[in-house]
Amino acid sequence: MQRYRTASNGVGLGVLKLDQQPILIQAIFSGEVESVRSVLETKVDVNCKDMEMRTPLHAASFKGNPEIADLLIRNGARVNCKDFWFNTPLHQACCGGGGSSQVVSLLIDHQVNAFAKNRHLQTPLHLAVASNALDCVAVLLHQAPSVDDVNAVDKFGRTALHNAAENGNNAIVQLLISKGCVVNACDKRDTRPLHFAAHMGHVDTIQLLLSAGADINVKDRGQYSPLHLAAAAGVPAACHLLIDEGAHVDAQNSNGDTPLHMACLNGHLNVCELLISYGANIEATNYRGQTPLHIAAASTQGVDCLNYLVEKEVNINRQSLDGRTPLHMTAIHGRFTRSKTLIDKGAIVDCVDKNGCTSLHIAAQYGHDLLANTLLSFGADPLRKGYEGRTPLHISCLSGYIECCRKLLQVPGVDINVTDDSGKTALHCAAYEGSVECMDLLVSNGADYSIFDKVGRLPLHYAAVQGHYQCVFTLVGLGSSVNSTDIEGCTALHLAAAYDLGGECVNYLLKHKANPKLQNLKGFTPIHYAVAGNNLTSLKSLLDAVGHNFIMHGPHVPLTTPLHIAAHKGNQDILQLLLPYFHDVNITTEEGLTPLLLAARWGHTDCVQMLLRYGARVALCDNIHNMSPIHYSAQKRHLHSLALLLDNAEDKNVVDLPDRLQRTALMLAVSHGNNVCAKTLLKCNADPNIVDADKHSSLFRAVNAIGMWSLNVNIILGWQLKK
């Protein structure tokens, strides 16, 4: 079944089934003039459009058939009709089948706009050049009314000369330049035609552009010179020509990379050799302090360049700004054969970067076990402490790479229980990462699961805080104490209650005699932590474990209850679960804060409503500011909470209750520009004439409030007039 297609930019005819198109389109694609003539005699619409707004003349122009195009025009086809992409028939004529100069000439003779732009701001000249349609280009340039048309730019800022240079079509390049095309024109990325020619390796085009005055050392927005691009593309002939014509061999881009860096990055040995033969600085550093050897050590294709560079007089142990040598770079990217080459040429195996890490640390971090094995075979120290005092064993466990861990444990004399600066062993790291495989390997090799770090935590604490059930299962099974506390008095259950949202760790710890009533040094239990972590699943398990007696009293019990925390967090489901356990919902903290005060302060309307249903009192004030829930809602613009509180207040006079500074809720509302809250309070008979400790009324505050004063004044004055 015959189809016709469109390019991604909308130029050309789209992927459509030809037999489903109008009979005129089918006749045009048959290429038979008489068939088209016969269809036209049936009085069909010569300007009919398909789903992409293309006319039969678009199709004829794309096919490059001047006889059919002429027949359509003589029958009324519009030459400047645009499709969905704003392409005219002339655009199609310039790109279809390499372009048809006869159709182009025909359309121009019928007054087509020769330099109309499509949605991508491309003129027919752009498309003719991109299609290497020299004859079309010649016809269009003959019609160009001004140099500006020749230098028209598309949406990327590219002229036709950019396209010609990229294609390496020297005839078109020469023709464009002769018609006034700017040889150093830059696109939106400041890329010149010479950049395109250099990147594509069009040596003759480069020579042609240079002869026309192209700036050989011009840079684009990334500060890449044409030589950078030729080196990156691996075109020795282009590099040779550019350098001979005066290109700076050590020019730097915005990252400080020279053309030699680019050649090494892309693994172009022949370019690397050429640049060095022209005097390129083999020790040149980019803005990260990396030499070409660093780049060759890291890049995927850089092995040949590295082998070549190490034979030169190059500093094998040159450190970048972060202190990393080329050997570190091989460790990052797992280039173990290159690491061996560097070591054979004198690379220091245990050289450290600015974090104190050796190449072995880096290999362990990224899980490159083959490279780690190479480093160890050359004497790398597996006990060397790096960042925060961690050994490679710590790093491999923290990253969860079992094979690296295995390699390190096979080294004779390795201390499996060595601690870092915070007192953590490798087992702590494996538990935190959740790597059961590393944990099993460590324990089977004698790792001690009962070692506390400097904050008093066991590996079990870290497995629990991360919610790693399998690790918790393993450690508890080994005999780790489930009720051991850290320096803050927290057990593994405290931490799991806050962070194990799935609840598996909490359930397992409870089944293995973890104490759900155990308090930390501040008196908080795992239930407090579950509420603070919005962990409904774990909270249900904890409440089932303690029953209705979890509310404790005593000198060491904090007055901040789980109910206060739930109200503060605004978790309606948790609040609903807790409320039946509390006989008094008006319980206060040390600051006199009730759950209702906290919910109102933070605007948790659903929680406010629920607490009111359970008998929370609106008139209770805190001990700090003597502010009620109504004060806080008015001050914080929580309109819905304010309305609920006013409707459910046990005493209607609470609306004028003063705080410690004798301010009413109305005063706070107008002071903060809360005109809607002020209206709500006035409707509930708030008195605008009450004065505070400074003898200022609500009206005075409205006048002095910034931004909303006029509206608040009108509200209060209007209310006073009504009364």
Coordinates of C-alpha atoms in Angstrom, one line a residue, residues 34-436:
E34 CA -3.9 13.6 -18.1
S35 CA -5.2 11.9 -15.0
V36 CA -5.0 15.2 -13.1
R37 CA -6.7 17.0 -15.9
S38 CA -9.5 14.5 -16.0
V39 CA -10.1 14.9 -12.3
L40 CA -10.0 18.7 -12.5
E41 CA -12.7 18.5 -15.2
T42 CA -15.1 17.0 -12.6
K43 CA -15.0 20.4 -10.8
V44 CA -13.3 19.2 -7.7
D45 CA -12.0 21.8 -5.2
V46 CA -8.4 22.5 -6.4
N47 CA -7.6 24.1 -3.0
C48 CA -9.0 21.2 -0.9
K49 CA -6.9 20.5 2.2
D50 CA -5.9 17.3 4.0
M51 CA -5.8 16.8 7.8
E52 CA -2.5 18.8 7.9
M53 CA -3.9 21.6 5.8
R54 CA -2.0 20.7 2.7
T55 CA -3.4 21.4 -0.8
P56 CA -2.9 19.5 -4.0
L57 CA -0.4 22.1 -5.0
H58 CA 1.7 21.2 -2.0
A59 CA 1.7 17.6 -3.2
A60 CA 2.6 18.5 -6.8
S61 CA 5.4 20.8 -5.6
F62 CA 6.7 18.1 -3.3
K63 CA 6.7 15.6 -6.2
G64 CA 8.5 18.1 -8.4
N65 CA 6.2 17.9 -11.3
P66 CA 6.1 21.3 -13.1
E67 CA 3.4 20.3 -15.6
I68 CA 1.0 19.2 -12.9
A69 CA 1.8 22.2 -10.7
D70 CA 1.2 24.5 -13.7
L71 CA -2.1 22.8 -14.5
L72 CA -3.3 23.3 -10.8
I73 CA -2.3 26.9 -10.8
R74 CA -4.2 27.6 -14.1
N75 CA -7.2 26.0 -12.4
G76 CA -7.1 28.4 -9.5
A77 CA -4.6 26.8 -7.0
R78 CA -3.3 29.4 -4.5
V79 CA 0.5 29.6 -4.6
N80 CA 0.9 31.1 -1.1
C81 CA -1.5 28.8 0.7
K82 CA 0.0 27.5 4.0
D83 CA -0.3 24.1 5.6
F84 CA -0.5 23.5 9.4
W85 CA 3.3 24.1 9.6
F86 CA 3.0 27.3 7.6
N87 CA 4.8 25.6 4.7
T88 CA 3.9 27.0 1.3
P89 CA 4.1 25.0 -1.9
L90 CA 7.5 26.6 -2.5
H91 CA 8.8 25.1 0.8
Q92 CA 7.7 21.7 -0.5
A93 CA 9.3 22.2 -3.9
C94 CA 12.6 23.0 -2.3
C95 CA 12.8 19.8 -0.2
G96 CA 10.9 17.2 -2.1
G97 CA 13.1 14.7 -3.8
G98 CA 16.1 17.0 -3.5
G99 CA 14.2 20.0 -4.8
S100 CA 12.8 20.9 -8.2
S101 CA 14.1 24.1 -9.7
Q102 CA 11.5 24.0 -12.5
V103 CA 8.6 24.0 -9.9
V104 CA 10.5 26.7 -7.9
S105 CA 10.7 28.9 -11.0
L106 CA 7.1 28.3 -11.9
L107 CA 5.9 29.3 -8.4
I108 CA 8.1 32.4 -8.4
D109 CA 6.7 33.4 -11.8
H110 CA 3.2 33.2 -10.2
Q111 CA 4.2 35.6 -7.5
V112 CA 4.8 33.2 -4.6
N113 CA 6.4 34.7 -1.6
A114 CA 10.0 33.4 -2.1
F115 CA 11.1 34.1 1.4
A116 CA 8.0 33.2 3.4
K117 CA 8.8 31.5 6.8
N118 CA 7.2 28.3 8.2
R119 CA 6.6 27.7 11.9
H120 CA 10.3 26.9 12.4
L121 CA 11.0 30.3 10.8
Q122 CA 12.7 28.5 7.9
T123 CA 12.5 30.1 4.4
P124 CA 12.5 28.0 1.2
L125 CA 16.2 28.9 1.0
H126 CA 16.9 27.1 4.3
L127 CA 15.2 23.9 3.0
A128 CA 16.8 24.0 -0.4
V129 CA 20.2 24.3 1.1
A130 CA 19.5 21.6 3.6
S131 CA 18.4 19.3 0.7
N132 CA 21.5 20.2 -1.3
A133 CA 19.3 21.4 -4.1
L134 CA 21.8 23.7 -5.8
D135 CA 19.6 24.6 -8.7
C136 CA 16.8 25.6 -6.4
V137 CA 19.2 27.7 -4.3
A138 CA 20.4 29.5 -7.5
V139 CA 16.8 30.3 -8.5
L140 CA 15.9 31.6 -5.1
L141 CA 19.0 33.7 -4.7
H142 CA 18.3 35.3 -8.1
Q143 CA 15.0 36.4 -6.7
A144 CA 16.4 37.7 -3.4
P145 CA 15.3 41.3 -3.1
S146 CA 17.9 42.1 -0.4
V147 CA 20.9 40.7 1.6
D148 CA 18.5 40.4 4.6
D149 CA 16.6 37.7 2.9
V150 CA 19.8 35.8 2.1
N151 CA 20.7 36.1 5.8
A152 CA 17.3 35.2 7.2
V153 CA 17.5 33.0 10.3
D154 CA 15.3 30.1 11.5
K155 CA 14.1 29.6 15.1
F156 CA 17.6 28.4 16.1
G157 CA 19.2 31.6 14.7
R158 CA 20.8 29.7 11.8
T159 CA 21.2 31.1 8.3
A160 CA 21.2 29.1 5.1
L161 CA 25.0 29.2 5.3
H162 CA 25.0 27.3 8.5
N163 CA 23.1 24.5 6.7
A164 CA 25.4 24.5 3.8
A165 CA 28.5 24.4 6.0
E166 CA 27.0 21.5 7.9
N167 CA 26.4 19.6 4.7
G168 CA 29.7 20.4 3.2
N169 CA 28.2 21.6 -0.1
N170 CA 30.9 23.9 -1.3
A171 CA 29.1 25.0 -4.4
I172 CA 26.2 26.2 -2.3
V173 CA 28.5 27.7 0.2
Q174 CA 30.3 29.7 -2.5
L175 CA 27.1 30.8 -4.1
L176 CA 25.7 32.0 -0.7
I177 CA 28.8 33.9 0.1
S178 CA 28.8 35.5 -3.3
K179 CA 25.2 36.7 -2.7
G180 CA 26.2 38.4 0.6
C181 CA 25.6 35.7 3.2
V182 CA 27.5 36.7 6.4
V183 CA 30.3 34.3 6.8
N184 CA 30.6 34.8 10.6
A185 CA 26.9 34.8 11.3
C186 CA 26.1 33.3 14.7
D187 CA 23.0 31.3 15.7
K188 CA 21.4 31.4 19.1
R189 CA 24.2 29.4 20.6
D190 CA 26.8 31.7 19.0
T191 CA 27.7 28.9 16.6
R192 CA 29.2 30.0 13.3
P193 CA 29.2 28.2 9.9
L194 CA 32.9 27.4 10.5
H195 CA 31.9 25.5 13.7
F196 CA 29.5 23.3 11.7
A197 CA 32.1 22.6 9.0
A198 CA 34.8 21.8 11.5
H199 CA 32.5 19.4 13.5
M200 CA 31.5 17.6 10.3
G201 CA 35.1 17.4 9.1
H202 CA 34.4 19.2 5.8
V203 CA 38.0 20.3 5.0
D204 CA 37.3 22.0 1.7
T205 CA 34.4 23.9 3.3
I206 CA 36.6 25.0 6.1
Q207 CA 39.1 26.3 3.6
L208 CA 36.4 28.1 1.6
L209 CA 35.0 29.8 4.7
L210 CA 38.4 30.8 5.9
S211 CA 39.2 32.3 2.5
A212 CA 36.0 34.3 2.8
G213 CA 37.1 35.8 6.1
A214 CA 35.7 33.4 8.7
D215 CA 37.3 34.0 12.2
I216 CA 39.3 30.8 12.9
N217 CA 39.4 31.3 16.7
V218 CA 35.8 32.4 17.1
K219 CA 34.0 30.7 20.0
D220 CA 30.4 29.7 20.6
R221 CA 28.4 30.1 23.8
G222 CA 30.2 27.2 25.4
Q223 CA 33.5 28.8 24.4
Y224 CA 34.2 26.0 21.9
S225 CA 36.4 27.0 19.0
P226 CA 36.2 25.2 15.6
L227 CA 39.4 23.3 16.6
H228 CA 37.6 22.0 19.7
L229 CA 34.8 20.6 17.6
A230 CA 37.1 19.1 15.0
A231 CA 39.1 17.4 17.8
A232 CA 36.0 16.1 19.4
A233 CA 34.8 14.7 16.1
G234 CA 38.1 13.1 15.4
V235 CA 39.0 14.7 12.1
P236 CA 42.8 15.0 11.8
A237 CA 42.7 16.7 8.4
A238 CA 40.3 19.4 9.7
C239 CA 42.5 19.9 12.8
H240 CA 45.6 20.0 10.6
L241 CA 44.1 22.7 8.4
L242 CA 42.8 24.8 11.3
I243 CA 46.1 24.8 13.2
D244 CA 48.1 25.6 10.0
E245 CA 45.7 28.6 9.4
G246 CA 46.3 29.9 12.9
A247 CA 43.9 28.1 15.3
H248 CA 45.0 28.3 19.0
V249 CA 46.0 24.8 19.9
D250 CA 45.5 25.3 23.6
A251 CA 42.2 27.3 23.5
Q252 CA 39.9 26.6 26.4
N253 CA 36.2 26.2 26.4
S254 CA 33.8 27.3 29.3
N255 CA 35.0 24.2 31.3
G256 CA 38.6 25.0 30.6
D257 CA 39.0 22.0 28.3
T258 CA 41.5 22.3 25.4
P259 CA 41.2 20.5 22.1
L260 CA 43.5 17.9 23.5
H261 CA 41.0 17.3 26.4
M262 CA 38.3 16.8 23.8
A263 CA 40.3 14.4 21.7
C264 CA 41.0 12.3 24.8
L265 CA 37.4 12.4 25.9
N266 CA 36.3 11.0 22.6
G267 CA 39.2 8.6 22.2
H268 CA 40.7 10.0 19.0
L269 CA 44.3 8.9 19.2
N270 CA 45.2 10.3 15.8
V271 CA 44.0 13.7 16.7
C272 CA 45.7 13.4 20.1
E273 CA 49.0 12.7 18.4
L274 CA 48.5 15.5 15.9
L275 CA 47.8 18.1 18.6
I276 CA 50.8 17.1 20.6
S277 CA 53.0 17.3 17.5
Y278 CA 51.8 20.9 17.1
G279 CA 52.9 21.7 20.6
A280 CA 49.6 21.2 22.5
N281 CA 50.3 21.4 26.3
I282 CA 50.1 17.9 27.6
E283 CA 49.8 19.1 31.1
A284 CA 47.1 21.7 30.4
T285 CA 44.4 21.7 33.1
N286 CA 40.8 22.6 32.8
Y287 CA 38.9 24.5 35.5
R288 CA 38.6 21.4 37.6
G289 CA 42.3 21.0 37.5
Q290 CA 42.1 17.9 35.3
T291 CA 44.8 17.2 32.6
P292 CA 44.1 15.3 29.4
L293 CA 45.4 12.2 31.2
H294 CA 42.6 12.5 33.8
I295 CA 40.1 12.6 30.9
A296 CA 41.7 9.7 29.1
A297 CA 41.7 7.7 32.3
A298 CA 37.9 8.3 32.8
S299 CA 36.4 8.3 29.3
T300 CA 34.9 5.2 27.7
Q301 CA 37.0 5.4 24.5
G302 CA 40.1 6.9 26.1
V303 CA 42.3 3.8 26.5
D304 CA 44.5 4.4 23.4
C305 CA 45.0 8.0 24.3
L306 CA 46.0 7.0 27.8
N307 CA 48.5 4.5 26.6
Y308 CA 50.0 7.2 24.3
L309 CA 50.1 9.9 27.0
V310 CA 51.8 7.8 29.6
E311 CA 54.7 7.2 27.2
K312 CA 55.2 11.0 27.1
E313 CA 56.8 13.0 29.9
V314 CA 53.5 13.5 31.7
N315 CA 52.9 13.7 35.5
I316 CA 51.1 10.4 36.3
N317 CA 50.2 11.6 39.8
R318 CA 49.0 15.1 38.9
Q319 CA 46.1 16.0 41.2
S320 CA 43.0 17.9 40.2
L321 CA 41.4 20.6 42.3
D322 CA 39.6 17.9 44.4
G323 CA 42.9 16.1 44.8
R324 CA 42.1 13.2 42.5
T325 CA 44.8 11.7 40.3
P326 CA 44.2 9.9 37.0
L327 CA 44.2 6.6 39.0
H328 CA 41.2 8.0 41.0
M329 CA 39.5 8.6 37.7
T330 CA 39.9 5.0 36.7
A331 CA 38.4 4.0 40.0
I332 CA 35.4 6.1 39.5
H333 CA 34.6 4.7 36.1
G334 CA 35.9 1.1 36.6
R335 CA 38.7 1.2 34.1
F336 CA 40.7 -1.6 35.7
T337 CA 43.1 -2.2 32.7
R338 CA 43.9 1.5 32.6
S339 CA 44.5 1.5 36.4
K340 CA 47.1 -1.3 35.9
T341 CA 48.8 0.7 33.2
L342 CA 49.0 3.8 35.4
I343 CA 50.4 1.8 38.3
D344 CA 53.0 0.2 36.0
K345 CA 54.0 3.7 35.0
G346 CA 54.4 4.9 38.6
A347 CA 51.0 5.9 39.9
I348 CA 50.9 6.1 43.7
V349 CA 48.3 3.5 44.7
D350 CA 47.4 5.1 48.1
C351 CA 47.4 8.8 47.0
V352 CA 44.5 10.5 48.7
D353 CA 42.2 13.2 47.4
K354 CA 40.9 16.2 49.4
N355 CA 38.5 14.0 51.3
G356 CA 41.3 11.6 52.3
C357 CA 40.0 8.9 50.0
T358 CA 42.3 6.6 48.0
S359 CA 41.5 5.0 44.7
L360 CA 40.5 1.9 46.7
H361 CA 37.9 3.9 48.6
I362 CA 36.5 5.2 45.2
A363 CA 36.4 1.7 43.7
A364 CA 34.5 0.4 46.8
Q365 CA 32.1 3.3 46.5
Y366 CA 31.2 2.5 42.9
G367 CA 31.3 -1.2 43.3
H368 CA 34.2 -1.9 40.8
D369 CA 35.4 -5.2 42.3
L370 CA 37.8 -6.0 39.5
L371 CA 39.5 -2.7 39.9
A372 CA 39.5 -3.1 43.6
N373 CA 41.2 -6.4 43.2
T374 CA 43.8 -4.8 40.9
L375 CA 44.5 -2.1 43.5
L376 CA 44.8 -4.6 46.3
S377 CA 47.2 -6.7 44.3
F378 CA 49.4 -3.7 43.9
G379 CA 49.4 -3.1 47.7
A380 CA 46.5 -0.7 48.3
D381 CA 45.9 -0.3 52.0
P382 CA 42.4 -1.7 52.9
L383 CA 42.6 -0.2 56.4
R384 CA 43.4 3.3 55.2
K385 CA 40.8 5.8 56.6
G386 CA 39.4 8.4 54.4
Y387 CA 36.4 10.7 54.6
E388 CA 35.0 10.8 58.1
G389 CA 37.4 8.0 59.0
R390 CA 35.8 5.4 56.8
T391 CA 37.8 2.5 55.4
P392 CA 37.1 1.0 52.0
L393 CA 35.2 -1.7 53.8
H394 CA 32.9 0.9 55.3
I395 CA 32.4 2.4 51.9
S396 CA 31.6 -0.8 50.1
C397 CA 29.0 -1.8 52.8
L398 CA 27.5 1.7 52.8
S399 CA 27.1 1.4 49.0
G400 CA 25.9 -2.2 49.3
Y401 CA 28.4 -3.8 46.9
I402 CA 28.8 -7.4 48.1
E403 CA 31.7 -8.4 45.8
C404 CA 33.9 -5.4 46.8
C405 CA 33.1 -6.3 50.4
R406 CA 34.2 -9.9 49.8
K407 CA 37.4 -8.8 48.1
L408 CA 38.3 -6.6 51.0
L409 CA 37.6 -9.2 53.6
Q410 CA 39.9 -11.7 51.8
V411 CA 42.9 -9.4 52.5
P412 CA 44.9 -10.9 55.5
G413 CA 44.8 -8.8 58.6
V414 CA 41.7 -6.7 57.8
D415 CA 40.0 -5.5 61.0
I416 CA 36.4 -6.2 60.4
N417 CA 35.2 -4.2 63.4
V418 CA 37.3 -1.1 62.7
T419 CA 35.3 2.1 63.5
D420 CA 35.1 5.4 61.6
D421 CA 35.1 8.8 63.3
S422 CA 31.5 8.4 64.5
G423 CA 32.2 5.0 65.9
K424 CA 30.4 3.0 63.3
T425 CA 31.6 -0.4 62.0
A426 CA 31.1 -1.8 58.5
L427 CA 28.1 -3.6 60.0
H428 CA 26.5 -0.3 61.0
C429 CA 26.9 0.8 57.4
A430 CA 25.5 -2.4 55.9
A431 CA 22.5 -2.1 58.2
Y432 CA 21.9 1.5 57.2
E433 CA 22.1 0.7 53.5
G434 CA 19.9 -2.4 54.0
S435 CA 22.3 -4.8 52.4
V436 CA 21.5 -8.2 53.9

